[in-house]
Each structure stands twice: as structure tokens, then as C-alpha cells.
CSV table of C-alpha atoms in Angstrom, one decimal:
chain,number,residue,atom,x,y,z
D,1,PRO,CA,0.0,0.0,0.0
D,2,PRO,CA,-0.9,2.5,-1.2
D,3,SER,CA,-2.1,0.9,-4.4
D,4,ILE,CA,-0.6,2.5,-7.5
D,5,ILE,CA,-4.1,2.5,-9.2
D,6,MET,CA,-5.5,4.3,-6.2
D,7,VAL,CA,-2.8,6.9,-6.4
D,8,VAL,CA,-3.4,7.4,-10.1
D,9,TYR,CA,-7.1,7.6,-9.6
D,10,GLY,CA,-6.8,10.0,-6.7
D,11,VAL,CA,-4.5,12.3,-8.6
D,12,MET,CA,-6.7,12.4,-11.7
D,13,THR,CA,-10.0,13.0,-9.9
D,14,ASN,CA,-8.5,15.3,-7.2
D,15,GLU,CA,-9.8,13.0,-4.5
D,16,SER,CA,-8.0,12.3,-1.2
D,17,ILE,CA,-5.6,9.4,-1.7
D,18,ALA,CA,-5.7,8.7,2.1
D,19,ALA,CA,-9.5,8.5,2.0
D,20,ILE,CA,-9.3,6.1,-1.0
D,21,ASN,CA,-6.8,3.9,0.8
D,22,LEU,CA,-9.0,3.9,3.9
D,23,ALA,CA,-12.0,3.0,1.8
D,24,GLY,CA,-10.2,-0.1,0.5
D,25,ILE,CA,-9.5,-1.6,3.9
D,26,LEU,CA,-12.9,-3.2,4.8
D,27,PRO,CA,-13.7,-4.4,1.2
D,28,GLY,CA,-10.1,-5.8,1.2
D,29,PHE,CA,-10.7,-7.8,4.4
D,30,VAL,CA,-14.0,-9.1,3.1
D,31,LEU,CA,-12.4,-10.1,-0.3
D,32,ALA,CA,-9.4,-11.7,1.4
D,33,GLY,CA,-11.9,-13.7,3.6
D,34,LEU,CA,-13.8,-14.9,0.5
D,35,PHE,CA,-10.5,-15.9,-1.2
D,36,THR,CA,-9.3,-17.7,1.9
D,37,ALA,CA,-12.6,-19.6,2.3
D,38,TYR,CA,-12.6,-20.7,-1.3
D,39,VAL,CA,-8.9,-21.9,-1.1
D,40,ALA,CA,-9.6,-23.8,2.1
D,41,VAL,CA,-12.7,-25.5,0.7
D,42,ALA,CA,-11.1,-26.2,-2.7
D,43,ALA,CA,-7.9,-27.6,-1.2
D,44,ARG,CA,-9.9,-29.8,1.2
D,45,PHE,CA,-11.8,-31.4,-1.6
D,46,SER,CA,-8.9,-31.6,-4.0
D,47,PRO,CA,-7.8,-35.1,-5.1
D,48,ASP,CA,-4.3,-34.1,-4.2
D,49,TYR,CA,-5.2,-33.4,-0.5
D,50,HIS,CA,-3.4,-35.7,1.8
D,51,PRO,CA,-3.6,-34.4,5.4
D,52,ALA,CA,-1.3,-37.2,6.7
D,53,ALA,CA,1.5,-35.9,4.4
D,54,GLU,CA,1.4,-32.4,5.8
D,55,PRO,CA,4.2,-31.6,8.3
D,56,LYS,CA,3.0,-31.2,11.9
D,57,THR,CA,3.6,-27.7,13.2
D,58,THR,CA,2.9,-26.6,16.8
D,59,TRP,CA,1.2,-23.4,17.7
D,60,ARG,CA,4.5,-22.2,19.3
D,61,GLU,CA,6.3,-22.7,16.0
D,62,LYS,CA,3.6,-20.8,14.2
D,63,LEU,CA,3.6,-17.9,16.6
D,64,ALA,CA,7.4,-17.8,16.4
D,65,ALA,CA,7.3,-17.6,12.6
D,66,CYS,CA,4.7,-14.8,12.8
D,67,TRP,CA,7.2,-12.6,14.7
D,68,LEU,CA,9.2,-12.4,11.4
D,69,LEU,CA,6.4,-10.3,10.0
D,70,VAL,CA,6.3,-7.8,12.9
D,71,PRO,CA,8.9,-5.4,11.3
D,72,VAL,CA,6.9,-5.4,8.0
D,73,HIS,CA,3.7,-4.6,9.9
D,74,ILE,CA,5.4,-1.8,11.8
D,75,LEU,CA,6.6,-0.3,8.5
D,76,LEU,CA,3.1,-0.5,7.0
D,77,ILE,CA,1.6,1.2,10.1
D,78,ILE,CA,4.1,4.0,10.0
D,79,VAL,CA,3.6,4.6,6.2
D,80,LEU,CA,-0.2,4.5,6.3
D,81,GLY,CA,-0.6,5.9,9.8
D,82,SER,CA,1.4,9.0,9.0
D,83,MET,CA,-0.7,9.6,5.9
D,84,PHE,CA,-4.1,8.9,7.6
D,85,ALA,CA,-3.1,11.1,10.5
D,86,GLY,CA,-2.2,14.0,8.2
D,87,ILE,CA,1.4,14.0,9.4
D,88,ALA,CA,2.7,13.2,5.9
D,89,THR,CA,1.5,13.5,2.3
D,90,ALA,CA,1.3,10.4,0.1
D,91,THR,CA,4.7,11.3,-1.4
D,92,GLU,CA,6.3,11.8,2.0
D,93,ALA,CA,4.8,8.6,3.3
D,94,ALA,CA,6.2,6.8,0.3
D,95,ALA,CA,9.6,8.2,1.0
D,96,MET,CA,9.4,6.9,4.6
D,97,GLY,CA,8.4,3.5,3.2
D,98,VAL,CA,11.4,3.4,1.0
D,99,ALA,CA,13.7,4.4,3.9
D,100,GLY,CA,12.1,1.8,6.1
D,101,ALA,CA,12.3,-0.9,3.4
D,102,LEU,CA,16.0,-0.2,3.0
D,103,GLY,CA,16.5,-0.4,6.8
D,104,LEU,CA,14.7,-3.7,6.9
D,105,ALA,CA,16.7,-5.1,4.0
D,106,ARG,CA,19.9,-4.0,5.8
D,107,TRP,CA,18.8,-5.5,9.1
D,108,GLN,CA,18.0,-8.8,7.3
D,109,ASN,CA,21.4,-8.8,5.5
D,110,SER,CA,19.7,-8.9,2.1
D,111,LEU,CA,20.7,-5.4,1.0
D,112,THR,CA,23.4,-5.8,-1.6
D,113,ARG,CA,24.8,-3.5,-4.3
D,114,GLU,CA,23.2,-5.7,-7.0
D,115,ASN,CA,19.8,-5.7,-5.3
D,116,PHE,CA,19.9,-2.0,-4.7
D,117,ILE,CA,20.7,-1.2,-8.3
D,118,GLU,CA,18.0,-3.6,-9.6
D,119,SER,CA,15.4,-2.0,-7.3
D,120,LEU,CA,16.3,1.5,-8.5
D,121,MET,CA,16.1,0.4,-12.2
D,122,GLY,CA,12.8,-1.3,-11.6
D,123,ALA,CA,11.4,1.8,-9.8
D,124,THR,CA,12.7,4.0,-12.7
D,125,ARG,CA,11.0,1.9,-15.3
D,126,THR,CA,7.7,1.8,-13.5
D,127,SER,CA,7.8,5.6,-12.8
D,128,ALA,CA,8.7,6.4,-16.4
D,129,MET,CA,5.8,4.1,-17.7
D,130,ILE,CA,3.3,5.8,-15.4
D,131,ALA,CA,4.6,9.3,-16.3
D,132,PHE,CA,4.2,8.6,-20.0
D,133,ILE,CA,0.7,7.1,-19.5
D,134,LEU,CA,-0.4,10.1,-17.4
D,135,ALA,CA,1.1,12.5,-20.0
D,136,ALA,CA,-0.8,10.9,-22.8
D,137,SER,CA,-3.9,10.8,-20.6
D,138,ALA,CA,-3.6,14.5,-19.8
D,139,ALA,CA,-3.3,15.3,-23.5
D,140,LEU,CA,-6.3,13.1,-24.3
D,141,SER,CA,-8.3,14.8,-21.5
D,142,LEU,CA,-7.3,18.2,-22.8
D,143,ALA,CA,-8.4,17.3,-26.3
D,144,MET,CA,-11.6,15.9,-25.0
D,145,GLY,CA,-12.2,19.1,-23.1
D,146,PHE,CA,-11.8,21.2,-26.2
D,147,THR,CA,-14.2,19.1,-28.1
D,148,GLY,CA,-16.8,19.1,-25.3
D,149,LEU,CA,-17.3,15.4,-25.6
D,150,PRO,CA,-17.3,14.5,-21.9
D,151,ASN,CA,-20.0,17.1,-21.2
D,152,GLU,CA,-22.0,16.1,-24.2
D,153,LEU,CA,-21.7,12.5,-23.2
D,154,ALA,CA,-22.7,13.3,-19.6
D,155,GLN,CA,-25.7,15.2,-20.8
D,156,TRP,CA,-26.7,12.4,-23.2
D,157,VAL,CA,-26.5,9.9,-20.4
D,158,GLY,CA,-28.4,12.2,-18.1
D,159,SER,CA,-31.1,12.6,-20.7
D,160,MET,CA,-31.5,8.8,-20.7
D,161,HIS,CA,-32.2,9.0,-17.0
D,162,LEU,CA,-29.9,6.0,-16.5
D,163,SER,CA,-29.8,4.8,-13.0
D,164,ALA,CA,-26.5,4.7,-11.0
D,165,THR,CA,-26.7,0.9,-11.0
D,166,SER,CA,-27.2,0.7,-14.8
D,167,LEU,CA,-24.2,3.1,-15.3
D,168,LEU,CA,-22.1,0.9,-13.0
D,169,MET,CA,-23.0,-2.2,-15.0
D,170,ALA,CA,-22.1,-0.5,-18.2
D,171,LEU,CA,-18.7,0.6,-16.8
D,172,LEU,CA,-18.2,-3.0,-15.4
D,173,ALA,CA,-18.5,-4.4,-18.9
D,174,LEU,CA,-16.3,-1.6,-20.4
D,175,TYR,CA,-13.4,-2.2,-18.0
D,176,LEU,CA,-13.6,-6.0,-18.4
D,177,VAL,CA,-13.2,-5.6,-22.1
D,178,LEU,CA,-10.4,-3.0,-21.8
D,179,GLY,CA,-8.6,-5.3,-19.3
D,180,CYS,CA,-8.3,-8.0,-21.9
D,181,PHE,CA,-5.9,-5.7,-23.8
D,182,LEU,CA,-4.5,-3.1,-21.4
D,183,ASP,CA,-2.9,-3.1,-18.0
D,184,GLY,CA,-4.7,-1.7,-15.0
D,185,ILE,CA,-3.0,1.7,-14.8
D,186,SER,CA,-3.6,2.3,-18.5
D,187,CYS,CA,-7.3,1.4,-18.2
D,188,VAL,CA,-7.8,4.0,-15.4
D,189,ALA,CA,-5.6,6.7,-16.9
D,190,LEU,CA,-7.0,6.6,-20.4
D,191,THR,CA,-10.7,6.5,-19.4
D,192,ILE,CA,-11.2,8.3,-16.1
D,193,GLY,CA,-11.2,11.8,-17.8
D,194,ILE,CA,-14.3,10.8,-19.8
D,195,ILE,CA,-16.0,8.7,-17.1
D,196,GLU,CA,-15.6,11.0,-14.2
D,197,PRO,CA,-18.3,13.6,-15.3
D,198,LEU,CA,-20.7,10.7,-15.9
D,199,VAL,CA,-20.1,9.2,-12.4
D,200,ARG,CA,-20.4,12.6,-10.7
D,201,GLN,CA,-23.6,13.4,-12.5
D,202,ALA,CA,-25.1,10.1,-11.5
D,203,GLY,CA,-24.4,11.0,-7.8
D,204,ILE,CA,-22.0,8.2,-7.1
D,205,ASP,CA,-19.5,8.8,-4.3
D,206,MET,CA,-16.1,9.2,-6.0
D,207,VAL,CA,-14.2,7.6,-3.1
D,208,TRP,CA,-16.5,4.6,-3.3
D,209,PHE,CA,-16.1,4.6,-7.1
D,210,GLY,CA,-12.3,4.4,-6.7
D,211,ILE,CA,-12.6,1.1,-4.9
D,212,PHE,CA,-15.1,-0.1,-7.5
D,213,ILE,CA,-12.5,0.8,-10.2
D,214,VAL,CA,-9.7,-1.1,-8.4
D,215,LEU,CA,-11.9,-4.2,-8.1
D,216,VAL,CA,-13.1,-4.2,-11.7
D,217,VAL,CA,-9.6,-3.4,-13.1
D,218,GLU,CA,-8.0,-6.2,-11.1
D,219,MET,CA,-10.8,-8.6,-12.4
D,220,ALA,CA,-9.8,-7.6,-15.9
D,221,GLN,CA,-6.2,-8.5,-15.2
D,222,ILE,CA,-7.1,-12.2,-15.1
D,223,THR,CA,-9.2,-12.3,-18.3
D,224,PRO,CA,-7.6,-13.7,-21.4
D,225,PRO,CA,-6.3,-13.2,-24.0
D,226,VAL,CA,-4.1,-10.4,-22.6
D,227,GLY,CA,-4.7,-10.5,-18.9
D,228,PHE,CA,-1.4,-9.2,-17.5
D,229,ASN,CA,-1.6,-11.2,-14.2
D,230,LEU,CA,-2.1,-14.4,-16.3
D,231,PHE,CA,1.2,-13.8,-18.1
D,232,VAL,CA,3.0,-13.3,-14.7
D,233,LEU,CA,1.7,-16.6,-13.5
D,234,GLN,CA,2.6,-18.2,-16.8
D,235,SER,CA,6.2,-17.1,-16.5
D,236,MET,CA,6.3,-18.4,-12.9
D,237,THR,CA,4.7,-21.8,-13.6
D,238,GLY,CA,5.3,-22.6,-17.3
D,239,HIS,CA,1.6,-23.6,-17.7
D,240,ASN,CA,-0.5,-22.7,-20.7
D,241,ILE,CA,-2.1,-19.3,-20.2
D,242,PHE,CA,-5.7,-20.5,-20.9
D,243,ARG,CA,-5.3,-23.3,-18.3
D,244,ILE,CA,-4.2,-20.6,-15.8
D,245,ALA,CA,-7.2,-18.5,-16.8
D,246,ALA,CA,-9.4,-21.5,-16.1
D,247,TRP,CA,-7.8,-22.1,-12.7
D,248,SER,CA,-8.2,-18.4,-11.8
D,249,PHE,CA,-11.9,-18.3,-13.0
D,250,PRO,CA,-13.2,-18.9,-9.4
D,251,MET,CA,-11.3,-15.9,-8.2
D,252,PHE,CA,-12.8,-13.9,-11.0
D,253,VAL,CA,-16.3,-15.0,-9.9
D,254,ILE,CA,-15.5,-14.1,-6.2
D,255,MET,CA,-14.4,-10.6,-7.2
D,256,LEU,CA,-17.5,-10.2,-9.3
D,257,ILE,CA,-19.6,-11.2,-6.3
D,258,MET,CA,-17.6,-8.6,-4.3
D,259,VAL,CA,-18.5,-5.9,-6.8
D,260,PHE,CA,-22.2,-6.6,-6.3
D,261,VAL,CA,-21.8,-6.7,-2.5
D,262,MET,CA,-20.2,-3.2,-2.6
D,263,ILE,CA,-23.1,-2.0,-4.8
D,264,ASP,CA,-25.6,-3.3,-2.3
D,265,PHE,CA,-23.7,-2.1,0.7
D,266,PRO,CA,-21.8,1.0,-0.3
D,267,GLY,CA,-21.1,1.8,3.4
D,268,LEU,CA,-18.5,-1.0,3.3
D,269,ALA,CA,-16.2,1.4,1.5
D,270,THR,CA,-17.4,4.8,2.7
D,271,TRP,CA,-17.9,4.2,6.4
D,272,LEU,CA,-14.3,4.1,7.5
D,273,PRO,CA,-13.1,7.2,5.6
D,274,ARG,CA,-15.9,9.3,7.0
D,275,GLN,CA,-15.1,8.2,10.5
D,276,MET,CA,-11.4,9.0,10.2
D,277,ILE,CA,-11.6,11.9,7.7
D,278,PRO,CA,-14.8,13.7,8.8
D,279,VAL,CA,-14.5,16.5,6.2
D,280,LEU,CA,-15.3,14.1,3.3
D,281,PRO,CA,-18.6,15.1,1.6
D,282,VAL,CA,-21.6,12.7,1.9
D,283,ASN,CA,-23.0,12.1,-1.5
């Protein structure tokens, strides 16, 4: 955290990045619980399940292993806590995260010259990619503004008296199609300038919509033929991409269910930000 897609969305819509990150906590826990339940049930009924072959681990050993995660949790609390408390901006919190990660790597004796240079180059490539996408998106948004297309489109949708739910279903289908061919950041950066007026006119909470976008875009990343996360798994496992897509289909269904849960219970995403950031408007 914070999610790159959330940061891009927050910057492009002028919404609070801290609020968007807060909004993702409860839906994230619910989604993680659904994933965990599915994996537990699927593993239990798998033909490869052999409980006798599993190594026996005592609770003392499990708790001892959990202590290895304490420094990481402390770092996350510092990064997110400073941002939520208003002590640091998103950029400053990210800088503290980098410094903390370097300190942890040094403490674990995993910080080498090669790893450090590789990390810098990876961050540079990612930052350059995002910068070019945002630049192209800004140019597209400016051109669209001159043509008046977003406003015309918003007025056209408004004249149809399309309900907020119908609009969300249309956007769900749109992002699922785009995700077959584009990565998540590109999907958001290239479309949000046109979609934002429609969403605002429909009276949809923009912080809630940010979590909706994250969910839908991540769903699109596991849809063939060009689901980016499928290619990552293919490179790691060597399996055929369509077989991986079939294996990941239950996760797709779970995320789709989560989208409808959020639509039915919008407070799942909006309650926590309004408790911790009271100045947020209530749409």
C-alpha cells in the first residue's frame, strides 16, 4: 500500500488518496476472507489433498514464525498511519516507506549492491511508464475538453435517466473488455477523464467509485487473452495461459460477487473514511 491504481485515480480525480486507501480496507478484508474460504474448501476437496502428508507444526512454532512479519507490519503502520493522521502527504509517506524498506533489508542482511541497483532500475522503469501514460492521458483529457465530448456524453447519459446501478453495470462491462488488452493503470488513466463527469452526474460517491475501479480493473487483469496477471503466472509456472485462466476463474467470480456486495452495501467502502476523515462530503 498505497495501491498505484488508487494513487493514479486520486490524482486524476482530485480525491483524497488517504481516503481512497481507507475505503479499501474493509472491502479488502472481506475479499481476502472470501478468497481464503474458497482456497480452504477447494484444497480440502482436491484429489491431491493428503492431510497425513502435511508436516506437523505446533502453535508455538507458528507464533514464532509470525514474529518475522512484525517489522513489516510496523513499517506499514508507519507509512499508512502518517498519511491517515495528516502528518505526511502520500509522497512523504512513500519516502518513509522506501527508507524503512532499506532499513529492513539492511537488518536482514539482504541489501546488496546488485539488489539495490536492480530495485532502482525497476522503480525508474515503473515511474517512467506511469509518467508517459499520465502525460498521454492528460493530452487526451485536454483534447476531449476542447471538443466538449465529456460534457455532451454526460448530458446524453443524463437525458437517458440512466440509474446509477445501470451506469455501473455498463462501466463494469467496459473495463472487463479493456482489461483484456490493457494493464490496469492504462485502463484507469485513459478512461477516467471521460468517465468522471458521468459518475459525478449520477451522484456516485467518488471515493467509493475508486474502490469499484480497483476491483473491476483487477478482475480484468485475469481475463484472457491479454490478462497481465495471467502472463505473470505463466512465466512463474510454465503452464498454458488458458489453463491458468481456467484455474483463476473462481477468483474472478469471487471478485464479481464482491462488486455486487459493494453496490448493495456502499457503506462497506465509505464508512471508514468518513469516521477518520470527517471533512469528506456525503454524496
